[in-house]
Each structure stands twice: as C-alpha cells, then as structure tokens.
Tab-separated table of C-alpha atoms in Angstrom:
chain	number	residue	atom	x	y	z
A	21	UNK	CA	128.320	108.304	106.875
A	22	UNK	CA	127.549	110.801	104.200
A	23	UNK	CA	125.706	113.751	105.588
A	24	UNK	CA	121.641	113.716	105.160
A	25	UNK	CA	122.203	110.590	103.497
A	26	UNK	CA	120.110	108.352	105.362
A	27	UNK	CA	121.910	104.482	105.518
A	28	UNK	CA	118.955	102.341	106.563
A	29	UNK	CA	119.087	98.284	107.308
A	30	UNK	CA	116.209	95.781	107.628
A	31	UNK	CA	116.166	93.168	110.614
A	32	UNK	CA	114.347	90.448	112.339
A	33	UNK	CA	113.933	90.949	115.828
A	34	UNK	CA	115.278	87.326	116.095
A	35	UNK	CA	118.647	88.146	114.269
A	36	UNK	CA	119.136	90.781	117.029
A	37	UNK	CA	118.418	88.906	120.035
A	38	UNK	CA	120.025	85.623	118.410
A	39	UNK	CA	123.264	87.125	118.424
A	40	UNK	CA	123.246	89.387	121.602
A	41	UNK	CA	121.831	92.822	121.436
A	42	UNK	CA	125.028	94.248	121.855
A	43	UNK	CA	127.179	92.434	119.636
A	44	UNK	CA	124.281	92.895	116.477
A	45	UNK	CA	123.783	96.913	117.169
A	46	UNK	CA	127.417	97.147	117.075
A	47	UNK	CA	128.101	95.053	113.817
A	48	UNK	CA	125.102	97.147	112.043
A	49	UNK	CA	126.668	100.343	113.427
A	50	UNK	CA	130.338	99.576	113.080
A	51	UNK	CA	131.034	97.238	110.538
A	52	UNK	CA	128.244	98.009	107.886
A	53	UNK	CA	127.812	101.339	109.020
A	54	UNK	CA	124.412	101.722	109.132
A	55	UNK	CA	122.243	104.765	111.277
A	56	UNK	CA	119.051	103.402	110.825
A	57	UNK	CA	117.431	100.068	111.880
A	58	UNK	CA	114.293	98.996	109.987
A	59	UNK	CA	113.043	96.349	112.292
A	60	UNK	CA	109.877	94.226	111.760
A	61	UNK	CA	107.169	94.196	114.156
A	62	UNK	CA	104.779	92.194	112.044
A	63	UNK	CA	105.815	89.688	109.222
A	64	UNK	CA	104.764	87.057	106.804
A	65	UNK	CA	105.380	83.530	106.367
A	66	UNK	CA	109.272	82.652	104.751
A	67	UNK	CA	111.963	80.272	105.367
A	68	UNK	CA	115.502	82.372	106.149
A	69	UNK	CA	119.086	81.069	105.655
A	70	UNK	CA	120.893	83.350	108.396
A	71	UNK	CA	124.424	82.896	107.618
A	72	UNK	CA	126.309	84.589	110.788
A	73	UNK	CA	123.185	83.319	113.548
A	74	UNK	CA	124.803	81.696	116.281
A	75	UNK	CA	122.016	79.260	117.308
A	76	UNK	CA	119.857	78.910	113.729
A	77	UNK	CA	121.605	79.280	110.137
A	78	UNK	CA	117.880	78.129	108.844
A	79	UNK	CA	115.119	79.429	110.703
A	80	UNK	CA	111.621	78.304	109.619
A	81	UNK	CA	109.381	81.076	109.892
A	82	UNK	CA	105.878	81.462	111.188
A	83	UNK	CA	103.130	81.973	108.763
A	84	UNK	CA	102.338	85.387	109.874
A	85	UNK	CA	102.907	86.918	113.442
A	86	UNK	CA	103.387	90.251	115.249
A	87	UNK	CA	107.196	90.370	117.122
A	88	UNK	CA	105.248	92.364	120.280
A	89	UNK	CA	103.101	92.070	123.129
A	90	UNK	CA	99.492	93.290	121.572
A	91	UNK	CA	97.838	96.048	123.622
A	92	UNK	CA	94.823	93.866	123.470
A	93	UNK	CA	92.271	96.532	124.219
A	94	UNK	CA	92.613	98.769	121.177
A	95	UNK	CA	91.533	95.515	119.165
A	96	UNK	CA	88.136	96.461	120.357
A	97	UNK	CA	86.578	96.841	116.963
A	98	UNK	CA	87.479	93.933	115.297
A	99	UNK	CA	87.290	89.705	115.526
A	100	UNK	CA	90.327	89.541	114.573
A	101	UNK	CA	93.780	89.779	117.411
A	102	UNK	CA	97.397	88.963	115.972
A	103	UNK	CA	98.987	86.263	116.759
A	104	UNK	CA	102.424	86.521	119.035
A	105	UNK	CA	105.772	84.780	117.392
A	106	UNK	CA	107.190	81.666	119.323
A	107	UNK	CA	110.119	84.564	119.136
A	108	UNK	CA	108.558	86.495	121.905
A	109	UNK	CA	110.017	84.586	124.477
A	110	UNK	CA	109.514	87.101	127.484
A	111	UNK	CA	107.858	89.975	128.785
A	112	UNK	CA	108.886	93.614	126.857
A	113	UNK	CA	110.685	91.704	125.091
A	114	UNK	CA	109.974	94.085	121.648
A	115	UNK	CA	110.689	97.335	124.044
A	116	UNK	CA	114.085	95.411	124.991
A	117	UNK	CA	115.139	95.790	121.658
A	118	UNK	CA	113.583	98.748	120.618
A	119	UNK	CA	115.405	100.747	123.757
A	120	UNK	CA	118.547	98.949	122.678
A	121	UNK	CA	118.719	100.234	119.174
A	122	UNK	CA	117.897	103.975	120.696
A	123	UNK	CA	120.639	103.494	123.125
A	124	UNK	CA	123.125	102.817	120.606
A	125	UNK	CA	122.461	106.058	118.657
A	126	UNK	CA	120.259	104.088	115.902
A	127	UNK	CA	117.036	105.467	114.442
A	128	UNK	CA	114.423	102.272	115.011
A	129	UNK	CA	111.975	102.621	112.478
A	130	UNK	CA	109.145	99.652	111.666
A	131	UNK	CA	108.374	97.621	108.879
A	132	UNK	CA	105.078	96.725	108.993
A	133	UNK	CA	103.558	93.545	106.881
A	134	UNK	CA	100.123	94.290	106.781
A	135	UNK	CA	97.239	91.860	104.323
A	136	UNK	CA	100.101	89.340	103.455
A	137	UNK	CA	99.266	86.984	106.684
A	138	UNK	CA	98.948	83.386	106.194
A	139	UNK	CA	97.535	82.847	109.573
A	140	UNK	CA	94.867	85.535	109.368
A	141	UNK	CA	93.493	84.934	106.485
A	142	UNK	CA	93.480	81.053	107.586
A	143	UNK	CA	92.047	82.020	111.148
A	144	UNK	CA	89.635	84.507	109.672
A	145	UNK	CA	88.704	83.355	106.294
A	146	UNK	CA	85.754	85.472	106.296
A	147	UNK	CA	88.565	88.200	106.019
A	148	UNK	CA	90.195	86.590	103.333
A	149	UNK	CA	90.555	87.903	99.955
A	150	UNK	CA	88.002	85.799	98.022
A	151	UNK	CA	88.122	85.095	94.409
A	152	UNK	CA	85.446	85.042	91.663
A	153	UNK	CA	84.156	81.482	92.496
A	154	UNK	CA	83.808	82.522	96.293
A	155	UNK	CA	86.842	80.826	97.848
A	156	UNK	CA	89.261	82.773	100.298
A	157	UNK	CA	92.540	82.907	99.647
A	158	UNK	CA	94.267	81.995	102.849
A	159	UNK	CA	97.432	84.031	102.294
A	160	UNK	CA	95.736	87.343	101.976
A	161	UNK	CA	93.398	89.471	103.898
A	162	UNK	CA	90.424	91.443	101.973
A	163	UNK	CA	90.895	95.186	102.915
A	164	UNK	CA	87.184	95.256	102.676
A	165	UNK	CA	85.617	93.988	105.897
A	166	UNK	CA	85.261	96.281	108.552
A	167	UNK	CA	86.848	93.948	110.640
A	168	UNK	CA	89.748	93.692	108.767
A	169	UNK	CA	90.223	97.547	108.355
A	170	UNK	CA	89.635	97.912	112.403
A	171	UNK	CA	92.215	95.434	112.890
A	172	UNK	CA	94.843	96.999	110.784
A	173	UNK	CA	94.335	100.230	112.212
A	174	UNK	CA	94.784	98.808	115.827
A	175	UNK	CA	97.668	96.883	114.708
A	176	UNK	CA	99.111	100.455	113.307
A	177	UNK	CA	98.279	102.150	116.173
A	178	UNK	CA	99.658	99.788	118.635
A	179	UNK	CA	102.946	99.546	117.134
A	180	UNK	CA	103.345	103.587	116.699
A	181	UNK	CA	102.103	104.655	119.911
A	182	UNK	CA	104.005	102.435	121.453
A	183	UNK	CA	107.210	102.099	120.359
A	184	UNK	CA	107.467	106.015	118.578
A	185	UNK	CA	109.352	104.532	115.445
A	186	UNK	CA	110.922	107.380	113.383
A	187	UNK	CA	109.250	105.536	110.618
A	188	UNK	CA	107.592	103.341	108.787
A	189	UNK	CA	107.532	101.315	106.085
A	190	UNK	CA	104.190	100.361	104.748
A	191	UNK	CA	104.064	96.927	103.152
A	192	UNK	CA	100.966	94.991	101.122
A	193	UNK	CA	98.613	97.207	102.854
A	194	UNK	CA	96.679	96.877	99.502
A	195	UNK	CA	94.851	94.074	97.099
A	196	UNK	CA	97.850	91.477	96.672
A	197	UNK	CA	98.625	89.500	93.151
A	198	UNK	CA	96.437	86.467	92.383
A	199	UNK	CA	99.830	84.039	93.280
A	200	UNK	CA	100.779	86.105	95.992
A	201	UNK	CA	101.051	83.478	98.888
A	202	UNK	CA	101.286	80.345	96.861
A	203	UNK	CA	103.249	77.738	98.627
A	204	UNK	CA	105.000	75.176	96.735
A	205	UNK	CA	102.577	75.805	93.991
A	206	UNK	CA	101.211	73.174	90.882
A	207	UNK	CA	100.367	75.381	88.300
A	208	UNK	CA	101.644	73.193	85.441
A	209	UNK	CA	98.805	74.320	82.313
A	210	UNK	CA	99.628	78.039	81.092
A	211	UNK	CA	97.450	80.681	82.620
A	212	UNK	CA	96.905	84.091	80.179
A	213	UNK	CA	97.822	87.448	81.833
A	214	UNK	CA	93.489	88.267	81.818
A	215	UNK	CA	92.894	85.058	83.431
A	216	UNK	CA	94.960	85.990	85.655
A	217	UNK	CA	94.114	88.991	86.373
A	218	UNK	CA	90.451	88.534	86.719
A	219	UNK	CA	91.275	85.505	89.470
A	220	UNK	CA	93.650	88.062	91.365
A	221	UNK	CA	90.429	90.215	92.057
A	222	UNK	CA	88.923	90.321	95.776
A	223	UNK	CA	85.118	89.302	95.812
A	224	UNK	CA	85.131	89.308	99.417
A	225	UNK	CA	81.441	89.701	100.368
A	226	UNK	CA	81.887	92.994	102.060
A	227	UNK	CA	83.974	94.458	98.660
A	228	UNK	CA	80.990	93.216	96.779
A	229	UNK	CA	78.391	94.597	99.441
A	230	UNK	CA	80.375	98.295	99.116
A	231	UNK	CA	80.019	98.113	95.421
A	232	UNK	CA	76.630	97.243	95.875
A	233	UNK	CA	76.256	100.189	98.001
A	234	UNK	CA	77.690	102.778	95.728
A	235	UNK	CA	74.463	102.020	92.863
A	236	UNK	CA	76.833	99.130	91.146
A	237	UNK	CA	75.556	95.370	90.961
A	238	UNK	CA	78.267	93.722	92.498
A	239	UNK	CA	76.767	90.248	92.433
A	240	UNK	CA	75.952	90.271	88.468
A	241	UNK	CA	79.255	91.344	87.916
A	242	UNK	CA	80.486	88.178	90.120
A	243	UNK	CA	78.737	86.122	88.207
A	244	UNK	CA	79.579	87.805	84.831
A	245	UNK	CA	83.600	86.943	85.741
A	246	UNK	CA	82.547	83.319	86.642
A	247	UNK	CA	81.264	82.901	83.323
A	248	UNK	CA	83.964	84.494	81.611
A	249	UNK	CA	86.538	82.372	83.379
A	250	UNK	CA	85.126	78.911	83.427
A	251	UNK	CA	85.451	78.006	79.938
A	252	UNK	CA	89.037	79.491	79.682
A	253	UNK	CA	90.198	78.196	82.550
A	254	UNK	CA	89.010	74.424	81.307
A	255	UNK	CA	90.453	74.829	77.718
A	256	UNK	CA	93.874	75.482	76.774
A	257	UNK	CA	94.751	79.240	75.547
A	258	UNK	CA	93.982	80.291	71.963
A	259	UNK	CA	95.968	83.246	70.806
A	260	UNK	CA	92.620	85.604	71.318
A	261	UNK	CA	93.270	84.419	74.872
A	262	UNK	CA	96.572	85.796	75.180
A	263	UNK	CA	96.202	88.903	74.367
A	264	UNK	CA	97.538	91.550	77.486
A	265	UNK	CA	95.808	92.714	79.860
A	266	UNK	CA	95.787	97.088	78.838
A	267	UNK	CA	93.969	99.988	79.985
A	268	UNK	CA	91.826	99.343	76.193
A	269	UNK	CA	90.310	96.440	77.734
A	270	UNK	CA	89.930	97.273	81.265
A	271	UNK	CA	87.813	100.088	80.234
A	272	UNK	CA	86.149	98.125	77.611
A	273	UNK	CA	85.415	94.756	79.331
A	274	UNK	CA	81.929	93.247	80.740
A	275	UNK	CA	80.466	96.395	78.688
A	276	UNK	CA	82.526	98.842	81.376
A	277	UNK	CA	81.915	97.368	84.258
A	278	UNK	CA	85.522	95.860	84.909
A	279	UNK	CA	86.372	99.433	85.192
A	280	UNK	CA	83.642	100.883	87.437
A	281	UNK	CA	84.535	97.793	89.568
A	282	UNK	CA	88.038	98.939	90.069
A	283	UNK	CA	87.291	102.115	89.867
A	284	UNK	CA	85.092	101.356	93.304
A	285	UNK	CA	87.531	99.129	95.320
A	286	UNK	CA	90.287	101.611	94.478
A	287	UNK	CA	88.373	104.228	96.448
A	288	UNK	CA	87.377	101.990	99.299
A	289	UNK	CA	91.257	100.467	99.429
A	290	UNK	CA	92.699	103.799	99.351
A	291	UNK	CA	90.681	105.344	102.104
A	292	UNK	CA	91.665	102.391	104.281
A	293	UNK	CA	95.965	103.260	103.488
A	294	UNK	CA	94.988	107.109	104.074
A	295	UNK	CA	93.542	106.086	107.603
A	296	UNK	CA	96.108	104.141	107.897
A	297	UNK	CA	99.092	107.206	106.950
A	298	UNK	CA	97.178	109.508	108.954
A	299	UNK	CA	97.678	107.368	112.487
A	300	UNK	CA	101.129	106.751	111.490
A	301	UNK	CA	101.712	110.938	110.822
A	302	UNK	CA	99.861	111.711	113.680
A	303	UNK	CA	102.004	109.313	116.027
A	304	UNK	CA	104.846	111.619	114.734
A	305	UNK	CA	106.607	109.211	112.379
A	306	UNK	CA	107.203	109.357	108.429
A	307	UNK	CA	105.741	106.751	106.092
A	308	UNK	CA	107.642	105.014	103.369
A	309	UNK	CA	106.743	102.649	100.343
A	310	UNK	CA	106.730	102.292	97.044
A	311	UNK	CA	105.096	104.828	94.390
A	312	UNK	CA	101.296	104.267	93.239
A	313	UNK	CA	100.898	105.048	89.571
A	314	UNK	CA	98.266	104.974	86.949
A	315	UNK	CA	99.288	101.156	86.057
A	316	UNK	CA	100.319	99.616	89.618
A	317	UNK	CA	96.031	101.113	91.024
A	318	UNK	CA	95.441	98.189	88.895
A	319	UNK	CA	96.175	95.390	90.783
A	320	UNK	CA	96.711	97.010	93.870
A	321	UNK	CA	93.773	99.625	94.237
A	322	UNK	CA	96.004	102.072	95.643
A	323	UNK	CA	95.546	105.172	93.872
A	324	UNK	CA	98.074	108.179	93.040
A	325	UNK	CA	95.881	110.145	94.960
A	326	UNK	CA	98.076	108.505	98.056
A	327	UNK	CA	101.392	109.779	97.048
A	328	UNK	CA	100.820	113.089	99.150
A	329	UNK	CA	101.097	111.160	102.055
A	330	UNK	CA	104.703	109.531	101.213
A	331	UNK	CA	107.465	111.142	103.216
A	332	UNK	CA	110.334	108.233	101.778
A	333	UNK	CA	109.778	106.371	98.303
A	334	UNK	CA	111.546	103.098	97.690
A	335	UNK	CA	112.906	102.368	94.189
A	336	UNK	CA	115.264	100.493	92.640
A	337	UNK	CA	118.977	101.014	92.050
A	338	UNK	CA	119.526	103.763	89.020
A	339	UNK	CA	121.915	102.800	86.366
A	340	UNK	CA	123.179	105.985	85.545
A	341	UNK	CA	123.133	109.379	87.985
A	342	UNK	CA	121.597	111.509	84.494
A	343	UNK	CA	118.816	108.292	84.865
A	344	UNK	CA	118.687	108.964	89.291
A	345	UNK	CA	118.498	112.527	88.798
A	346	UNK	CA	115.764	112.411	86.541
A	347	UNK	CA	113.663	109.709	88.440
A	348	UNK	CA	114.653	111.700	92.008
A	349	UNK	CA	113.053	114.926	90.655
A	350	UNK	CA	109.861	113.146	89.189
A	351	UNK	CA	109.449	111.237	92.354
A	352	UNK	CA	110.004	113.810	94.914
A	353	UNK	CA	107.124	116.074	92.970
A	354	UNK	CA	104.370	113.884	92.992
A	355	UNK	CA	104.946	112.975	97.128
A	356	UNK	CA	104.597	114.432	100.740
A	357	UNK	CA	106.636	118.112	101.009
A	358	UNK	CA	110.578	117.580	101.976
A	359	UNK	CA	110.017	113.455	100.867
A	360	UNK	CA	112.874	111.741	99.899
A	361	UNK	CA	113.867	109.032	97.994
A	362	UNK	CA	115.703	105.961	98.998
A	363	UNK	CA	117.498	103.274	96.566
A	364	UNK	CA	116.410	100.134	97.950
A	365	UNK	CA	119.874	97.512	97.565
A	366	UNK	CA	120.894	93.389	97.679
A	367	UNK	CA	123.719	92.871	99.616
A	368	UNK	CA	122.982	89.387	99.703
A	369	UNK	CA	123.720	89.196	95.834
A	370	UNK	CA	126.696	90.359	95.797
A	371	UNK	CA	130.544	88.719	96.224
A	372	UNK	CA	132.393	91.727	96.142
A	373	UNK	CA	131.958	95.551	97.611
A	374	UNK	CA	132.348	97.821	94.026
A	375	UNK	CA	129.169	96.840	92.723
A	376	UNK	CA	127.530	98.092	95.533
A	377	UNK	CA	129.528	100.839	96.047
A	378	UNK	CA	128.671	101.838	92.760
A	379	UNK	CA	124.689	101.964	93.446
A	380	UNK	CA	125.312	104.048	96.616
A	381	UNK	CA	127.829	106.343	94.423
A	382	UNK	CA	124.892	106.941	92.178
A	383	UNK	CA	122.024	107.117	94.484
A	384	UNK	CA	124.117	109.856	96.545
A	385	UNK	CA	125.108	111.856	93.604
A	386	UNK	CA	121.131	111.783	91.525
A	387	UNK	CA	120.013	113.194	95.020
A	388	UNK	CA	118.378	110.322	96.785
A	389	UNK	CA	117.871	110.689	100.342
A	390	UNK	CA	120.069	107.676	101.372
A	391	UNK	CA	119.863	103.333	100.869
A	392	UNK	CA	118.560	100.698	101.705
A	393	UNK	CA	120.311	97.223	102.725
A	394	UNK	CA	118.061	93.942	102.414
A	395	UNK	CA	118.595	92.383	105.117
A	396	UNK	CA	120.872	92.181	108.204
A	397	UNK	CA	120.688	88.468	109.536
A	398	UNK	CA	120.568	87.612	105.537
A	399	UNK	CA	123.863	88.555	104.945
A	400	UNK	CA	127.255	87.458	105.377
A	401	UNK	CA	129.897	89.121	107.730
A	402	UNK	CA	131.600	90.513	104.290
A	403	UNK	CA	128.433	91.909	102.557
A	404	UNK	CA	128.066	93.959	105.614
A	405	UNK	CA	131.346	95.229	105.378
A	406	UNK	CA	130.582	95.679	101.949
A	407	UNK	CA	127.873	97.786	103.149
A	408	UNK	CA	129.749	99.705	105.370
A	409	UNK	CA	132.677	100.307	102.892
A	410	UNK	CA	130.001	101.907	99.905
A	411	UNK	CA	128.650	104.149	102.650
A	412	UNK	CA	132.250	105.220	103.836
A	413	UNK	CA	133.138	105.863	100.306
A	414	UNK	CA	130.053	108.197	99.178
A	415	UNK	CA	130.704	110.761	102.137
C-alpha cells in the first residue's frame, strides 16, 4: 500500500455477510489490498450479478432501502421513515459489520444514496420530483418539500452519529436527469436534448411555492413549459427542434425566466447539500463526490459555491500523468483545504491486471490522493487480485 495513497473499495453489506465477515474483510484486505471499505447504508433499486457470493450469484435488489436499524425518533420532522432491507435480518446487524471492518484495521466509510429511491418517491409521491404536466416521478425525490429535506437530514444524521464513518460519499443528493429511474423504458420516437431537458425539471409544488416566494411566478412559468412542450412532444422533431440545449438559450428562453427559475432552485437545492455537509463535518467525517461546475448546476442545481465543502473529489481515470497533474491541481483549488482527489476505477471491466495497474500508476504519480475500486461483490476473485497487484506495484 503506497503511503497517503488512500486504496478505497465499495460494498454491499450483503456481499459481506453473504460470504462470512471474516473471510470478505480478509479477501478486501489481503488479496485486493484495499484499507478502506466504502460500504452502503442506503441504496437504490438494481439487479447485481455477484460472481464469488456463496448463496446468490444474482441478487434482485430492493427498490430503495436503508441497510440499518433507523433511530426512529430523529425522523421527527418529516412523513417520511426509510424503509429496512429484507437484508437486515437481525438486531445490530449494520453495527456487526461496521465493528468488523474496524476490527480488521479497515477505515468504514458510507456511501450514502440519497433522492434516487424508488420506494420513496412511490410511498411519498407528494415528495416526488414532479414534472411540468404535474406527475411525480416515482424514482426520484423533490429536494424541495420540507419533508423531504427533514428526512434526508435525519437519514444523514442517523447514519453519522451512529456509526462515526471516516467518510462519506454523497450520492444524487441533488435534482436527478429526466430518465434517471426509468425501468425497462419505451421511449421509441426521438426526444430533442430541450425537450428533454425541460421534462427533467422538478415542479414539485413546494419548488414552485419557493419560487413563488422569492417574487417569481412559479405557476405561469409551469404553464409557460406545458405549452412549450405539448406541441413538440406530439410532432416529430424539425431541425429548429434539435438545436442543443447552451447557456445562449437558457438565459434567453421564456423571455429569461428559464434562467431565474434555475437560478432559484439552485439556491434552494444547494442550501439543502450544505446542511447536509455541515452534519456530516460536524459528526467528524470527510465528504466526497463529484465536482459541481458552471455546466453540471444545470441539471443538478448544485452550485460551485459547494465545492468548499469537498474534502475527496471523484473523477475519472487520467490518460496521461501531464493530463492528472493538471486536473489534480485545478481540482484541489477550487475544494475544502487539504482535499484530495481520488480516481474512481472498473475492475469489473477488465480481464487482465496492466490496464489497471496503469490507471493507479498514473493517478499516484499526477498526485491524486488514492483509487477507487467499483465494487467488491461485483467482481471476480482475479479482478481483486488485480486490484491488489496495481496497488502493490504503485508503492
């Protein structure tokens, strides 16, 4: 293990109990040689080949579900309580595992899945993103109600408090893509990148009721996108159709107000992920995710602005160490003090070890602050020895 190079791998909790505590911790420490665990205590809906479980090689997931016993009482605030996995077979059964990856000289850090929740948004629709025409999108919670913000926070403090990961990674806590969700989809007839963009939106009635608030007519511009869309979502595309979706238009569309509408939800979504960084700092653990920039506030309404707060960035493999030291630097001065950056990696893609040792190689040298490895139970016995064998070789 190189020193201050941080060698991080995501996990189910079922992967870990699946297989024996012992037996996992030891393969992730051992064979992949790994010193950090990024376990999930709160995930979304997906179907998992698991090549190496002994009792499942294809696990059907849940469609959202926390991997802990709630402490029910700091869900005071809010309608809305998570939902337990079928996993959570027994009592402490998230502290088992937590205490087990601490005793083995692991770091546990969480991965927490915040507005992508089938189930929530289905048990709560009222919570639900909702698009243009008023329907909630049952994949994705609105990061407008209040409910939905107290809920998140309590979910964020539970899980910190609690458990005392080193870290966390925040995940979709944010407005989500318009197909984000979509199961088994039928989308056949072309759909332009505006159209698109315009459905992906949240009119939930409490975004439109803040808007509303802050002097802007949230309703008329509602209505205004209906209009707009209706006719181009009945006809097919004409090449004035296709055109892209740039910051030109944004700022001139509906006379302006596409702009002062983003402009609004961007500063009501980003006060809800700076609560949310600020329980996570103050429960003595680091926050990573991915970098907000002037294009991404788009269609996430996360804005720059939130950088500060990022102790660990996640990007992409670098082709070139000239190309990582470059992006390293750049990163590292628009985030928290001492932040780091860590070169997120696929395993799972690979058949043999140089490629990956390669990406480590680089990510060591431009000055990242370790890697990544997507994901544990995902992989096969010799992509975590290919794991294990790019680490060895960057010390």
């Amino acid at each position: 293990m190189p020193e201050n190079f941080l060698a991080s791998i995501y996990t189910y909790s079922w992967d870990l109990t699946d297989e024996g505590l012992d037996r996992s911790l030891n393969r992730i420490a051992d064979i992949a040689h790994c010193d950090e665990v990024m376990l999930t205590p709160s995930y979304h809906v997906s179907t998992y080949f698991l090549p190496h479980n002994p009792t499942r090689p294809l696990y059907y997931g849940e469609d959202g579900a926390v991997y802990f016993h709630p402490d029910y009482k700091r869900y005071f605030r809010t309608r809305i309580r998570p939902h337990v996995s079928d996993v959570v077979d027994q009592e402490g059964y998230f502290e088992r595992v937590v205490e087990a990856i601490n005793k083995r000289g692991l770091k546990f850090s969480a991965w927490i899945v915040y507005c992508y929740n089938h189930y929530l948004a289905r048990t709560y629709p009222e919570f639900a993103k909702h698009d243009a025409f008023g329907n909630p999108y049952l994949a994705q919670l609105s990061t407008a109600p209040p409910d939905a913000q107290e809920y998140l926070a309590a979910l964020t403090e539970n899980i910190v408090q609690v458990y005392k990961p080193s870290a966390v990674h925040v995940e979709s806590l944010s407005r989500l893509r318009w197909r984000y969700g979509f199961r088994n989809p039928k989308v056949l007839s072309e759909i332009t990148d505006r159209v698109e963009f315009l459905m992906g939106l949240d009119f939930n009635p409490a975004a439109v009721a803040y808007c509303t608030k802050q002097g802007f007519d949230g309703p008329e511009f509602q209505k205004s996108v209906v209009n707009w869309l209706r006719p181009r979502l009945a006809r097919l595309p004409t090449e004035s159709d296709r055109a892209p979706v740039d910051e030109a238009w944004i700022k001139e569309a509906f006379d302006g107000r596409l702009n002062d509408w983003l402009h609004l939800r961007r500063k009501q979504t980003t006060a809800l992920w700076t609560r949310i960084a600020k329980i996570i700092h103050d429960g003595g653990a680091k926050i990573q995710s991915v970098l907000a920039t002037s294009a991404s506030q788009q269609r996430t309404d996360i804005s720059p602005s939130a950088n500060r707060y990022l102790d660990r960035v996640t990007v992409g493999p670098f082709q070139s160490v000239e190309e990582g030291k470059a992006g390293v630097q750049q990163i590292k001065g628009a985030i928290n003090e001492g932040g780091v950056v860590m070169v997120s990696t696929q395993p799972g893609r690979m058949t043999r070890a140089e490629p990956l040792e390669e990406e480590v190689s680089i990510a060591k040298k431009s000055g990242a602050g370790g890697c990544t490895f997507y994901n544990y139970g995902l992989l096969r016995e010799e992509q975590l020895g290919f794991v294990g064998s790019a680490i060895r070789r960057a010390a």
